[in-house]
PDB file of C-alpha atoms and ligand atoms in Angstrom:
ATOM      1  CA  MET A 738      -0.004   0.007  -0.006  1.00 43.00           C
ATOM      2  CA  THR A 739       1.104   3.555  -0.555  1.00 44.00           C
ATOM      3  CA  ASP A 740       0.775   6.178   2.226  1.00 49.00           C
ATOM      4  CA  ASP A 741      -2.361   7.394   0.518  1.00 72.00           C
ATOM      5  CA  THR A 742      -5.410   6.209   2.380  1.00 87.00           C
ATOM      6  CA  LYS A 743      -8.341   7.246   0.197  1.00 97.00           C
ATOM      7  CA  ILE A 744     -10.291   4.373  -1.399  1.00 98.00           C
ATOM      8  CA  LEU A 745     -11.525   4.882  -4.946  1.00 98.00           C
ATOM      9  CA  VAL A 746     -14.731   3.027  -5.806  1.00 98.00           C
ATOM     10  CA  LEU A 747     -15.439   2.763  -9.548  1.00 98.00           C
ATOM     11  CA  ALA A 748     -19.013   1.889 -10.626  1.00 98.00           C
ATOM     12  CA  ALA A 749     -19.955   3.418  -7.281  1.00 98.00           C
ATOM     13  CA  THR A 750     -23.627   3.824  -8.243  1.00 98.00           C
ATOM     14  CA  GLY A 751     -24.143   0.148  -9.104  1.00 98.00           C
ATOM     15  CA  ASN A 752     -25.602  -2.684  -7.053  1.00 98.00           C
ATOM     16  CA  VAL A 753     -22.278  -3.580  -5.496  1.00 98.00           C
ATOM     17  CA  GLY A 754     -20.710  -0.133  -5.538  1.00 98.00           C
ATOM     18  CA  ARG A 755     -23.516   1.497  -3.579  1.00 98.00           C
ATOM     19  CA  HIS A 756     -23.147  -0.983  -0.711  1.00 98.00           C
ATOM     20  CA  LEU A 757     -19.408  -0.684  -0.814  1.00 98.00           C
ATOM     21  CA  VAL A 758     -19.371   3.101  -0.661  1.00 98.00           C
ATOM     22  CA  THR A 759     -21.833   3.144   2.212  1.00 98.00           C
ATOM     23  CA  GLY A 760     -19.990   0.386   4.151  1.00 98.00           C
ATOM     24  CA  LEU A 761     -16.534   1.867   3.754  1.00 98.00           C
ATOM     25  CA  HIS A 762     -17.771   5.337   4.714  1.00 98.00           C
ATOM     26  CA  ALA A 763     -19.604   3.988   7.758  1.00 97.00           C
ATOM     27  CA  ALA A 764     -16.411   2.203   8.831  1.00 97.00           C
ATOM     28  CA  GLY A 765     -14.571   5.528   8.768  1.00 97.00           C
ATOM     29  CA  HIS A 766     -12.645   5.247   5.506  1.00 97.00           C
ATOM     30  CA  ALA A 767     -12.186   8.170   3.164  1.00 97.00           C
ATOM     31  CA  VAL A 768     -13.986   7.270  -0.059  1.00 98.00           C
ATOM     32  CA  ARG A 769     -14.031   8.794  -3.525  1.00 98.00           C
ATOM     33  CA  ALA A 770     -16.974   7.484  -5.547  1.00 98.00           C
ATOM     34  CA  VAL A 771     -16.646   7.494  -9.348  1.00 98.00           C
ATOM     35  CA  THR A 772     -19.544   7.835 -11.731  1.00 98.00           C
ATOM     36  CA  ARG A 773     -20.043   9.125 -15.272  1.00 98.00           C
ATOM     37  CA  ASP A 774     -22.652  11.525 -13.972  1.00 97.00           C
ATOM     38  CA  PRO A 775     -21.835  13.091 -10.597  1.00 97.00           C
ATOM     39  CA  GLY A 776     -24.998  15.184 -10.722  1.00 95.00           C
ATOM     40  CA  ARG A 777     -27.157  12.040 -10.382  1.00 95.00           C
ATOM     41  CA  ALA A 778     -25.055  10.095  -7.897  1.00 94.00           C
ATOM     42  CA  ARG A 779     -26.572   9.680  -4.445  1.00 93.00           C
ATOM     43  CA  VAL A 780     -23.857   8.964  -1.852  1.00 96.00           C
ATOM     44  CA  PRO A 781     -23.711   9.495   1.900  1.00 96.00           C
ATOM     45  CA  ALA A 782     -22.717  12.965   3.072  1.00 95.00           C
ATOM     46  CA  GLY A 783     -18.944  13.147   3.362  1.00 94.00           C
ATOM     47  CA  VAL A 784     -18.231  10.885   0.406  1.00 97.00           C
ATOM     48  CA  GLU A 785     -16.378  12.636  -2.365  1.00 97.00           C
ATOM     49  CA  VAL A 786     -17.794  12.133  -5.899  1.00 98.00           C
ATOM     50  CA  ALA A 787     -15.629  12.280  -9.073  1.00 98.00           C
ATOM     51  CA  ARG A 788     -16.439  11.938 -12.754  1.00 98.00           C
ATOM     52  CA  GLY A 789     -14.763   9.124 -14.608  1.00 98.00           C
ATOM     53  CA  ASP A 790     -15.492   6.950 -17.599  1.00 98.00           C
ATOM     54  CA  LEU A 791     -13.919   3.520 -17.924  1.00 98.00           C
ATOM     55  CA  ALA A 792     -14.013   3.937 -21.702  1.00 98.00           C
ATOM     56  CA  ASP A 793     -11.599   6.866 -21.174  1.00 98.00           C
ATOM     57  CA  PRO A 794      -8.668   5.552 -19.077  1.00 98.00           C
ATOM     58  CA  GLY A 795      -7.262   9.108 -18.732  1.00 98.00           C
ATOM     59  CA  SER A 796     -10.432  10.174 -16.930  1.00 98.00           C
ATOM     60  CA  VAL A 797      -9.919   7.345 -14.474  1.00 98.00           C
ATOM     61  CA  GLU A 798      -6.306   8.291 -13.878  1.00 97.00           C
ATOM     62  CA  ALA A 799      -7.443  11.824 -13.069  1.00 97.00           C
ATOM     63  CA  CYS A 800      -9.517  10.412 -10.172  1.00 98.00           C
ATOM     64  CA  LEU A 801      -6.541   8.628  -8.593  1.00 98.00           C
ATOM     65  CA  ALA A 802      -4.683  11.460  -6.764  1.00 96.00           C
ATOM     66  CA  GLY A 803      -4.237  10.503  -3.118  1.00 96.00           C
ATOM     67  CA  VAL A 804      -5.733   7.077  -3.546  1.00 98.00           C
ATOM     68  CA  GLY A 805      -4.291   3.950  -1.896  1.00 98.00           C
ATOM     69  CA  ALA A 806      -6.751   1.270  -2.948  1.00 98.00           C
ATOM     70  CA  VAL A 807      -9.184   0.867  -5.826  1.00 98.00           C
ATOM     71  CA  PHE A 808     -12.347  -1.157  -6.408  1.00 98.00           C
ATOM     72  CA  LEU A 809     -12.983  -1.859 -10.071  1.00 98.00           C
ATOM     73  CA  LEU A 810     -15.511  -3.816 -12.094  1.00 98.00           C
ATOM     74  CA  TRP A 811     -15.866  -4.009 -15.838  1.00 98.00           C
ATOM     75  CA  PRO A 812     -19.310  -3.073 -17.172  1.00 96.00           C
ATOM     76  CA  LEU A 813     -18.187  -2.487 -20.787  1.00 97.00           C
ATOM     77  CA  HIS A 814     -18.885  -4.934 -23.618  1.00 91.00           C
ATOM     78  CA  THR A 815     -15.248  -5.317 -24.667  1.00 96.00           C
ATOM     79  CA  GLY A 816     -12.074  -5.580 -22.640  1.00 97.00           C
ATOM     80  CA  ASP A 817      -9.843  -3.478 -24.848  1.00 97.00           C
ATOM     81  CA  ARG A 818      -9.543  -0.584 -22.386  1.00 98.00           C
ATOM     82  CA  LEU A 819      -9.059  -2.715 -19.285  1.00 98.00           C
ATOM     83  CA  PRO A 820      -5.235  -2.947 -19.504  1.00 98.00           C
ATOM     84  CA  ALA A 821      -4.920   0.844 -19.768  1.00 98.00           C
ATOM     85  CA  VAL A 822      -7.263   1.381 -16.808  1.00 98.00           C
ATOM     86  CA  LEU A 823      -5.358  -1.185 -14.690  1.00 98.00           C
ATOM     87  CA  GLU A 824      -2.011   0.342 -15.642  1.00 98.00           C
ATOM     88  CA  ALA A 825      -3.258   3.780 -14.580  1.00 98.00           C
ATOM     89  CA  ILE A 826      -4.351   2.295 -11.260  1.00 98.00           C
ATOM     90  CA  ALA A 827      -1.011   0.581 -10.734  1.00 98.00           C
ATOM     91  CA  ARG A 828       0.839   3.867 -11.395  1.00 98.00           C
ATOM     92  CA  ARG A 829      -1.033   5.634  -8.620  1.00 97.00           C
ATOM     93  CA  ALA A 830      -2.337   3.134  -6.070  1.00 98.00           C
ATOM     94  CA  GLY A 831      -0.949   0.178  -4.127  1.00 98.00           C
ATOM     95  CA  ARG A 832      -3.930  -2.133  -4.133  1.00 98.00           C
ATOM     96  CA  VAL A 833      -6.733  -3.139  -6.480  1.00 98.00           C
ATOM     97  CA  VAL A 834      -9.830  -5.311  -5.940  1.00 99.00           C
ATOM     98  CA  PHE A 835     -11.404  -6.396  -9.228  1.00 99.00           C
ATOM     99  CA  LEU A 836     -14.919  -7.795  -9.502  1.00 98.00           C
ATOM    100  CA  GLY A 837     -14.681 -10.343 -12.304  1.00 98.00           C
ATOM    101  CA  THR A 838     -17.146 -10.543 -15.179  1.00 96.00           C
ATOM    102  CA  GLY A 839     -18.409 -13.455 -17.223  1.00 91.00           C
ATOM    103  CA  GLY A 840     -20.054 -11.173 -19.709  1.00 84.00           C
ATOM    104  CA  VAL A 841     -17.192  -9.832 -21.873  1.00 92.00           C
ATOM    105  CA  PRO A 842     -16.296 -12.128 -24.792  1.00 89.00           C
ATOM    106  CA  ASP A 843     -12.668 -10.994 -25.110  1.00 96.00           C
ATOM    107  CA  LEU A 844     -12.028 -11.175 -21.363  1.00 97.00           C
ATOM    108  CA  PRO A 845     -11.993 -14.800 -20.234  1.00 97.00           C
ATOM    109  CA  PHE A 846     -11.454 -15.365 -16.488  1.00 97.00           C
ATOM    110  CA  GLU A 847      -7.801 -16.414 -17.018  1.00 98.00           C
ATOM    111  CA  LYS A 848      -7.079 -13.156 -18.794  1.00 98.00           C
ATOM    112  CA  GLN A 849      -8.764 -11.099 -16.063  1.00 98.00           C
ATOM    113  CA  ASP A 850      -6.650 -12.907 -13.430  1.00 98.00           C
ATOM    114  CA  ALA A 851      -3.440 -12.483 -15.403  1.00 98.00           C
ATOM    115  CA  LEU A 852      -4.023  -8.760 -15.999  1.00 98.00           C
ATOM    116  CA  VAL A 853      -5.003  -7.981 -12.411  1.00 98.00           C
ATOM    117  CA  HIS A 854      -2.469 -10.168 -10.632  1.00 98.00           C
ATOM    118  CA  GLY A 855       0.315  -9.164 -12.991  1.00 98.00           C
ATOM    119  CA  LEU A 856       0.224  -5.463 -12.145  1.00 98.00           C
ATOM    120  CA  GLY A 857       2.924  -5.539  -9.452  1.00 98.00           C
ATOM    121  CA  ILE A 858       0.621  -4.094  -6.787  1.00 98.00           C
ATOM    122  CA  GLU A 859      -1.542  -5.879  -4.198  1.00 98.00           C
ATOM    123  CA  SER A 860      -4.416  -7.473  -6.046  1.00 98.00           C
ATOM    124  CA  THR A 861      -7.547  -9.463  -5.389  1.00 99.00           C
ATOM    125  CA  VAL A 862     -10.054 -10.798  -7.882  1.00 99.00           C
ATOM    126  CA  LEU A 863     -13.644 -11.575  -6.813  1.00 98.00           C
ATOM    127  CA  ARG A 864     -15.357 -14.158  -8.958  1.00 98.00           C
ATOM    128  CA  PRO A 865     -19.028 -14.337  -7.975  1.00 98.00           C
ATOM    129  CA  THR A 866     -21.831 -16.616  -9.016  1.00 96.00           C
ATOM    130  CA  THR A 867     -25.088 -15.156 -10.295  1.00 96.00           C
ATOM    131  CA  PHE A 868     -26.275 -11.981  -8.527  1.00 98.00           C
ATOM    132  CA  ALA A 869     -29.543 -12.315  -6.630  1.00 98.00           C
ATOM    133  CA  VAL A 870     -30.400  -8.831  -7.839  1.00 98.00           C
ATOM    134  CA  ASN A 871     -31.024 -10.352 -11.277  1.00 96.00           C
ATOM    135  CA  LEU A 872     -34.328 -11.587  -9.784  1.00 98.00           C
ATOM    136  CA  LEU A 873     -35.626  -8.009 -10.195  1.00 97.00           C
ATOM    137  CA  TRP A 874     -36.104  -9.064 -13.830  1.00 95.00           C
ATOM    138  CA  TRP A 875     -39.159 -10.946 -12.495  1.00 96.00           C
ATOM    139  CA  ALA A 876     -40.460  -8.013 -10.447  1.00 96.00           C
ATOM    140  CA  GLY A 877     -42.903  -6.892 -13.163  1.00 95.00           C
ATOM    141  CA  GLN A 878     -44.455 -10.365 -13.430  1.00 96.00           C
ATOM    142  CA  ILE A 879     -44.688 -10.686  -9.631  1.00 97.00           C
ATOM    143  CA  ARG A 880     -46.289  -7.272  -9.249  1.00 97.00           C
ATOM    144  CA  ALA A 881     -48.831  -8.207 -11.956  1.00 96.00           C
ATOM    145  CA  GLY A 882     -49.815 -11.712 -10.802  1.00 97.00           C
ATOM    146  CA  ASP A 883     -48.851 -14.916  -9.070  1.00 97.00           C
ATOM    147  CA  THR A 884     -46.966 -16.646 -11.883  1.00 98.00           C
ATOM    148  CA  VAL A 885     -43.406 -16.219 -13.087  1.00 98.00           C
ATOM    149  CA  GLU A 886     -42.845 -17.439 -16.636  1.00 97.00           C
ATOM    150  CA  GLY A 887     -39.458 -18.402 -18.010  1.00 97.00           C
ATOM    151  CA  ALA A 888     -37.273 -21.102 -19.520  1.00 98.00           C
ATOM    152  CA  TYR A 889     -35.016 -23.567 -17.739  1.00 98.00           C
ATOM    153  CA  GLY A 890     -36.960 -23.692 -14.469  1.00 98.00           C
ATOM    154  CA  GLN A 891     -34.860 -26.657 -13.271  1.00 98.00           C
ATOM    155  CA  LEU A 892     -31.622 -24.695 -13.672  1.00 98.00           C
ATOM    156  CA  PRO A 893     -29.813 -24.748 -10.304  1.00 98.00           C
ATOM    157  CA  MET A 894     -28.075 -21.574  -9.206  1.00 98.00           C
ATOM    158  CA  SER A 895     -26.396 -20.171  -6.155  1.00 98.00           C
ATOM    159  CA  LEU A 896     -27.481 -16.538  -5.900  1.00 98.00           C
ATOM    160  CA  ILE A 897     -25.282 -14.081  -4.072  1.00 98.00           C
ATOM    161  CA  HIS A 898     -26.475 -10.953  -2.250  1.00 98.00           C
ATOM    162  CA  GLU A 899     -24.779  -7.763  -3.552  1.00 98.00           C
ATOM    163  CA  ALA A 900     -24.145  -6.769   0.087  1.00 98.00           C
ATOM    164  CA  ASP A 901     -21.992  -9.878   0.583  1.00 98.00           C
ATOM    165  CA  LEU A 902     -19.909  -8.960  -2.468  1.00 98.00           C
ATOM    166  CA  ALA A 903     -19.459  -5.449  -1.109  1.00 98.00           C
ATOM    167  CA  ALA A 904     -18.470  -6.850   2.312  1.00 98.00           C
ATOM    168  CA  VAL A 905     -15.826  -9.118   0.794  1.00 99.00           C
ATOM    169  CA  ALA A 906     -14.564  -6.237  -1.344  1.00 99.00           C
ATOM    170  CA  ALA A 907     -14.364  -3.958   1.708  1.00 98.00           C
ATOM    171  CA  ARG A 908     -12.241  -6.507   3.568  1.00 98.00           C
ATOM    172  CA  ALA A 909      -9.940  -6.998   0.603  1.00 98.00           C
ATOM    173  CA  LEU A 910      -9.545  -3.222   0.224  1.00 98.00           C
ATOM    174  CA  THR A 911      -8.829  -2.477   3.861  1.00 98.00           C
ATOM    175  CA  SER A 912      -7.205  -5.517   5.509  1.00 98.00           C
ATOM    176  CA  PRO A 913      -4.071  -7.593   4.839  1.00 97.00           C
ATOM    177  CA  GLY A 914      -4.015 -11.185   3.631  1.00 98.00           C
ATOM    178  CA  HIS A 915      -5.818 -10.973   0.295  1.00 98.00           C
ATOM    179  CA  ASP A 916      -2.991 -10.200  -2.113  1.00 98.00           C
ATOM    180  CA  GLY A 917      -2.859 -12.590  -5.069  1.00 98.00           C
ATOM    181  CA  ALA A 918      -6.203 -14.228  -4.156  1.00 98.00           C
ATOM    182  CA  THR A 919      -8.971 -15.022  -6.624  1.00 98.00           C
ATOM    183  CA  TYR A 920     -12.045 -15.635  -4.501  1.00 98.00           C
ATOM    184  CA  THR A 921     -14.898 -17.755  -5.855  1.00 98.00           C
ATOM    185  CA  LEU A 922     -17.968 -16.336  -4.103  1.00 98.00           C
ATOM    186  CA  THR A 923     -21.333 -18.046  -3.855  1.00 98.00           C
ATOM    187  CA  GLY A 924     -24.472 -17.706  -1.803  1.00 98.00           C
ATOM    188  CA  PRO A 925     -25.216 -20.284   0.941  1.00 98.00           C
ATOM    189  CA  GLU A 926     -27.667 -22.486  -1.026  1.00 98.00           C
ATOM    190  CA  VAL A 927     -28.398 -23.922  -4.457  1.00 98.00           C
ATOM    191  CA  LEU A 928     -31.928 -23.346  -5.753  1.00 98.00           C
ATOM    192  CA  THR A 929     -33.480 -23.963  -9.125  1.00 98.00           C
ATOM    193  CA  GLN A 930     -35.282 -21.096 -10.750  1.00 98.00           C
ATOM    194  CA  ALA A 931     -38.618 -22.703  -9.874  1.00 98.00           C
ATOM    195  CA  GLU A 932     -37.487 -22.974  -6.229  1.00 98.00           C
ATOM    196  CA  GLN A 933     -36.352 -19.343  -6.268  1.00 98.00           C
ATOM    197  CA  VAL A 934     -39.900 -18.317  -7.214  1.00 98.00           C
ATOM    198  CA  ARG A 935     -41.256 -20.382  -4.329  1.00 98.00           C
ATOM    199  CA  VAL A 936     -38.850 -18.728  -1.864  1.00 98.00           C
ATOM    200  CA  ILE A 937     -39.795 -15.248  -3.138  1.00 98.00           C
ATOM    201  CA  GLY A 938     -43.455 -16.081  -2.614  1.00 98.00           C
ATOM    202  CA  GLU A 939     -42.915 -17.524   0.877  1.00 98.00           C
ATOM    203  CA  THR A 940     -40.886 -14.441   1.892  1.00 98.00           C
ATOM    204  CA  LEU A 941     -43.408 -11.981   0.474  1.00 98.00           C
ATOM    205  CA  GLY A 942     -46.253 -14.010   2.017  1.00 98.00           C
ATOM    206  CA  ARG A 943     -47.920 -14.721  -1.346  1.00 95.00           C
ATOM    207  CA  PRO A 944     -48.231 -17.977  -3.248  1.00 95.00           C
ATOM    208  CA  LEU A 945     -46.151 -17.725  -6.409  1.00 98.00           C
ATOM    209  CA  ARG A 946     -45.560 -20.420  -8.988  1.00 98.00           C
ATOM    210  CA  TRP A 947     -43.224 -21.017 -11.913  1.00 98.00           C
ATOM    211  CA  ARG A 948     -44.606 -21.610 -15.375  1.00 98.00           C
ATOM    212  CA  GLU A 949     -42.230 -23.257 -17.823  1.00 98.00           C
ATOM    213  CA  LEU A 950     -41.797 -21.726 -21.268  1.00 98.00           C
ATOM    214  CA  THR A 951     -39.922 -23.049 -24.250  1.00 98.00           C
ATOM    215  CA  ARG A 952     -36.735 -21.186 -25.097  1.00 98.00           C
ATOM    216  CA  GLU A 953     -38.499 -19.490 -28.028  1.00 98.00           C
ATOM    217  CA  GLN A 954     -41.430 -18.411 -25.843  1.00 98.00           C
ATOM    218  CA  ALA A 955     -39.028 -17.098 -23.187  1.00 98.00           C
ATOM    219  CA  TYR A 956     -37.056 -15.211 -25.824  1.00 98.00           C
ATOM    220  CA  ARG A 957     -40.189 -13.495 -27.116  1.00 97.00           C
ATOM    221  CA  ARG A 958     -41.226 -12.646 -23.551  1.00 96.00           C
ATOM    222  CA  LEU A 959     -37.845 -11.015 -22.825  1.00 96.00           C
ATOM    223  CA  LEU A 960     -38.067  -8.970 -26.050  1.00 96.00           C
ATOM    224  CA  ALA A 961     -41.525  -7.761 -25.102  1.00 94.00           C
ATOM    225  CA  ASP A 962     -40.277  -6.684 -21.634  1.00 92.00           C
ATOM    226  CA  ASP A 963     -39.288  -3.006 -21.863  1.00 89.00           C
ATOM    227  CA  SER A 964     -37.227  -3.243 -18.692  1.00 86.00           C
ATOM    228  CA  PHE A 965     -34.993  -5.970 -20.184  1.00 90.00           C
ATOM    229  CA  PRO A 966     -32.323  -5.050 -22.770  1.00 90.00           C
ATOM    230  CA  ASP A 967     -33.135  -6.848 -26.083  1.00 93.00           C
ATOM    231  CA  SER A 968     -29.465  -7.392 -26.886  1.00 90.00           C
ATOM    232  CA  PHE A 969     -29.118  -9.464 -23.698  1.00 91.00           C
ATOM    233  CA  ALA A 970     -31.978 -11.905 -24.343  1.00 95.00           C
ATOM    234  CA  ASP A 971     -29.969 -14.431 -26.363  1.00 94.00           C
ATOM    235  CA  VAL A 972     -26.913 -14.035 -24.135  1.00 91.00           C
ATOM    236  CA  LEU A 973     -29.020 -14.808 -21.045  1.00 94.00           C
ATOM    237  CA  LEU A 974     -30.844 -17.833 -22.509  1.00 97.00           C
ATOM    238  CA  ASP A 975     -27.676 -19.244 -24.094  1.00 95.00           C
ATOM    239  CA  GLY A 976     -25.907 -18.783 -20.752  1.00 94.00           C
ATOM    240  CA  TYR A 977     -28.691 -20.599 -18.934  1.00 96.00           C
ATOM    241  CA  ALA A 978     -28.662 -23.493 -21.419  1.00 97.00           C
ATOM    242  CA  ALA A 979     -24.886 -23.850 -21.012  1.00 95.00           C
ATOM    243  CA  MET A 980     -25.202 -23.743 -17.192  1.00 95.00           C
ATOM    244  CA  LEU A 981     -27.910 -26.421 -17.309  1.00 97.00           C
ATOM    245  CA  ALA A 982     -25.641 -28.660 -19.413  1.00 97.00           C
ATOM    246  CA  GLY A 983     -22.753 -28.249 -16.927  1.00 96.00           C
ATOM    247  CA  PRO A 984     -22.305 -29.348 -13.321  1.00 95.00           C
ATOM    248  CA  PRO A 985     -24.422 -27.658 -10.635  1.00 93.00           C
ATOM    249  CA  PRO A 986     -22.736 -24.845  -8.751  1.00 95.00           C
ATOM    250  CA  THR A 987     -20.331 -25.821  -5.982  1.00 97.00           C
ATOM    251  CA  LEU A 988     -20.870 -23.775  -2.828  1.00 98.00           C
ATOM    252  CA  THR A 989     -17.917 -22.015  -1.199  1.00 98.00           C
ATOM    253  CA  THR A 990     -17.583 -20.625   2.314  1.00 98.00           C
ATOM    254  CA  THR A 991     -15.413 -17.724   1.101  1.00 98.00           C
ATOM    255  CA  VAL A 992     -17.876 -14.977   2.055  1.00 98.00           C
ATOM    256  CA  GLU A 993     -17.804 -16.186   5.671  1.00 98.00           C
ATOM    257  CA  ASP A 994     -14.080 -16.981   5.616  1.00 98.00           C
ATOM    258  CA  VAL A 995     -13.295 -13.408   4.535  1.00 98.00           C
ATOM    259  CA  THR A 996     -15.955 -11.382   6.359  1.00 98.00           C
ATOM    260  CA  GLY A 997     -16.691 -13.529   9.424  1.00 98.00           C
ATOM    261  CA  SER A 998     -20.404 -13.625   8.541  1.00 98.00           C
ATOM    262  CA  PRO A 999     -22.146 -16.348   6.501  1.00 98.00           C
ATOM    263  CA  ALA A1000     -23.436 -15.487   3.079  1.00 98.00           C
ATOM    264  CA  ARG A1001     -26.968 -14.174   3.196  1.00 98.00           C
ATOM    265  CA  PRO A1002     -29.685 -16.620   2.031  1.00 98.00           C
ATOM    266  CA  LEU A1003     -32.122 -15.779  -0.727  1.00 98.00           C
ATOM    267  CA  ARG A1004     -34.978 -15.107   1.715  1.00 98.00           C
ATOM    268  CA  ARG A1005     -32.865 -12.324   3.243  1.00 98.00           C
ATOM    269  CA  TRP A1006     -32.246 -10.806  -0.186  1.00 98.00           C
ATOM    270  CA  VAL A1007     -36.008 -10.911  -0.933  1.00 98.00           C
ATOM    271  CA  ALA A1008     -36.785  -9.269   2.423  1.00 98.00           C
ATOM    272  CA  ASP A1009     -34.266  -6.527   1.694  1.00 98.00           C
ATOM    273  CA  HIS A1010     -35.914  -5.936  -1.727  1.00 98.00           C
ATOM    274  CA  ALA A1011     -39.573  -6.610  -0.830  1.00 98.00           C
ATOM    275  CA  ALA A1012     -40.693  -3.117  -1.740  1.00 98.00           C
ATOM    276  CA  GLU A1013     -39.599  -3.701  -5.324  1.00 97.00           C
ATOM    277  CA  PHE A1014     -42.007  -6.628  -5.735  1.00 97.00           C
ATOM    278  CA  VAL A1015     -45.190  -4.861  -4.608  1.00 94.00           C
TER     279      VAL A1015
HETATM  280  N1  NAP B 201     -25.425  -9.914 -12.645  1.00 60.66           N
HETATM  281  C1  NAP B 201     -24.760 -11.009 -12.433  1.00 60.66           C
HETATM  282  O1  NAP B 201     -25.312 -12.098 -12.217  1.00 60.66           O
HETATM  283  C2  NAP B 201     -23.251 -10.949 -12.447  1.00 60.66           C
HETATM  284  C3  NAP B 201     -22.510 -12.086 -12.097  1.00 60.66           C
HETATM  285  C4  NAP B 201     -21.115 -11.975 -12.072  1.00 60.66           C
HETATM  286  C5  NAP B 201     -20.512 -10.800 -12.399  1.00 60.66           C
HETATM  287  N2  NAP B 201     -21.238  -9.704 -12.734  1.00 60.66           N
HETATM  288  C6  NAP B 201     -20.566  -8.460 -13.106  1.00 60.66           C
HETATM  289  O2  NAP B 201     -20.878  -7.425 -12.205  1.00 60.66           O
HETATM  290  C7  NAP B 201     -20.755  -6.185 -12.863  1.00 60.66           C
HETATM  291  C8  NAP B 201     -21.998  -5.312 -12.634  1.00 60.66           C
HETATM  292  O3  NAP B 201     -21.976  -4.928 -11.258  1.00 60.66           O
HETATM  293  P1  NAP B 201     -23.174  -4.157 -10.591  1.00 60.66           P
HETATM  294  O4  NAP B 201     -24.417  -5.041 -10.708  1.00 60.66           O
HETATM  295  O5  NAP B 201     -22.765  -3.701  -9.265  1.00 60.66           O
HETATM  296  O6  NAP B 201     -23.346  -2.897 -11.540  1.00 60.66           O
HETATM  297  P2  NAP B 201     -24.720  -2.289 -12.121  1.00 60.66           P
HETATM  298  O7  NAP B 201     -25.704  -2.151 -11.002  1.00 60.66           O
HETATM  299  O8  NAP B 201     -25.104  -3.065 -13.329  1.00 60.66           O
HETATM  300  O9  NAP B 201     -24.251  -0.811 -12.524  1.00 60.66           O
HETATM  301  C9  NAP B 201     -23.274  -0.586 -13.477  1.00 60.66           C
HETATM  302  C10 NAP B 201     -22.257   0.339 -12.869  1.00 60.66           C
HETATM  303  O10 NAP B 201     -21.214   0.534 -13.812  1.00 60.66           O
HETATM  304  C11 NAP B 201     -21.011   1.891 -13.974  1.00 60.66           C
HETATM  305  N3  NAP B 201     -20.600   2.130 -15.361  1.00 60.66           N
HETATM  306  C12 NAP B 201     -21.200   1.695 -16.490  1.00 60.66           C
HETATM  307  N4  NAP B 201     -20.536   2.092 -17.551  1.00 60.66           N
HETATM  308  C13 NAP B 201     -19.476   2.809 -17.128  1.00 60.66           C
HETATM  309  C14 NAP B 201     -18.401   3.471 -17.721  1.00 60.66           C
HETATM  310  N5  NAP B 201     -18.263   3.541 -19.063  1.00 60.66           N
HETATM  311  N6  NAP B 201     -17.492   4.125 -16.971  1.00 60.66           N
HETATM  312  C15 NAP B 201     -17.597   4.115 -15.597  1.00 60.66           C
HETATM  313  N7  NAP B 201     -18.587   3.484 -14.948  1.00 60.66           N
HETATM  314  C16 NAP B 201     -19.480   2.866 -15.727  1.00 60.66           C
HETATM  315  C17 NAP B 201     -22.303   2.589 -13.653  1.00 60.66           C
HETATM  316  O11 NAP B 201     -22.008   3.883 -13.174  1.00 60.66           O
HETATM  317  P3  NAP B 201     -22.599   5.248 -13.776  1.00 60.66           P
HETATM  318  O12 NAP B 201     -23.756   4.947 -14.635  1.00 60.66           O
HETATM  319  O13 NAP B 201     -22.976   6.040 -12.540  1.00 60.66           O
HETATM  320  O14 NAP B 201     -21.435   5.855 -14.486  1.00 60.66           O
HETATM  321  C18 NAP B 201     -22.836   1.725 -12.523  1.00 60.66           C
HETATM  322  O15 NAP B 201     -22.297   2.119 -11.324  1.00 60.66           O
HETATM  323  C19 NAP B 201     -20.542  -6.478 -14.376  1.00 60.66           C
HETATM  324  O16 NAP B 201     -19.154  -6.360 -14.663  1.00 60.66           O
HETATM  325  C20 NAP B 201     -21.002  -7.914 -14.456  1.00 60.66           C
HETATM  326  O17 NAP B 201     -20.404  -8.638 -15.497  1.00 60.66           O
HETATM  327  C21 NAP B 201     -22.605  -9.729 -12.756  1.00 60.66           C
END
């Protein structure tokens, strides 16, 4: 670590970044939150906000003055700018925590690990399973009725709460012992999509049921859903088909090992997001 103590959080307005900024600030750390649009960012009082765009590595470097540690994820569709952003971070900070992505075709996991761990600064890669927050894709159906329609209802997943990801990231950013690690992070349980619907219903206190669609029906449903990006429909369904063909997820205890608290179960995530389903 350098003597600089400020923590830079990129993608600070996202699911994980919001929790991370709030948690680091509450624990007394100086935080600079990066967004492309500082005017719209809502952060706790006392958190500094800076403008930065990952597509423009120079704008990220301009955010790094006085920073000791950086949280980074990669929301772009190609990885071509990632080396330049990481090099900028390594020039100015002593530690980076990178939230891995499975969604960038030219950035396989091995390449992400090699880039991040090859920087010559302290580095940690977080490799999570599916985010529980993806279940908000069903929120419109659940608000409108008691049935959730989709394909691959028997697909088993381990869903992880975004707050657990932020908690692991906070530890890796602020405590020793995480350098060189790639952490595979899961939730505490494996549930099929149909079982997830049941748990949502039980937690909300409403009977909900899964209705199986063919892939083609599910594809058309996603295209008709204005809240779902059309370009992601094939990617999602192809990903689910591939997951179903592979082995079921293997649970890890890494969230608890790193944070001291067990990973939050799905019913806790639903309770935290209940207002979004009514
Ligand atoms: N969903 C899953 O199941 C899953 C599983 C594993 C990994 N992941 C990975 O997790 C990441 C998404 O994390 P999340 O859910 O916390 O984010 P999110 O809620 O989807 O929000 C995206 C964040 O990225 C920022 N962002 C987007 N484009 C940017 C750019 N050009 N420059 C700077 N910031 C930019 C946005 O900030 P502003 O708009 O404020 O600039 C926002 O804070 C992705 O890399 C995804 O591949 C997701």
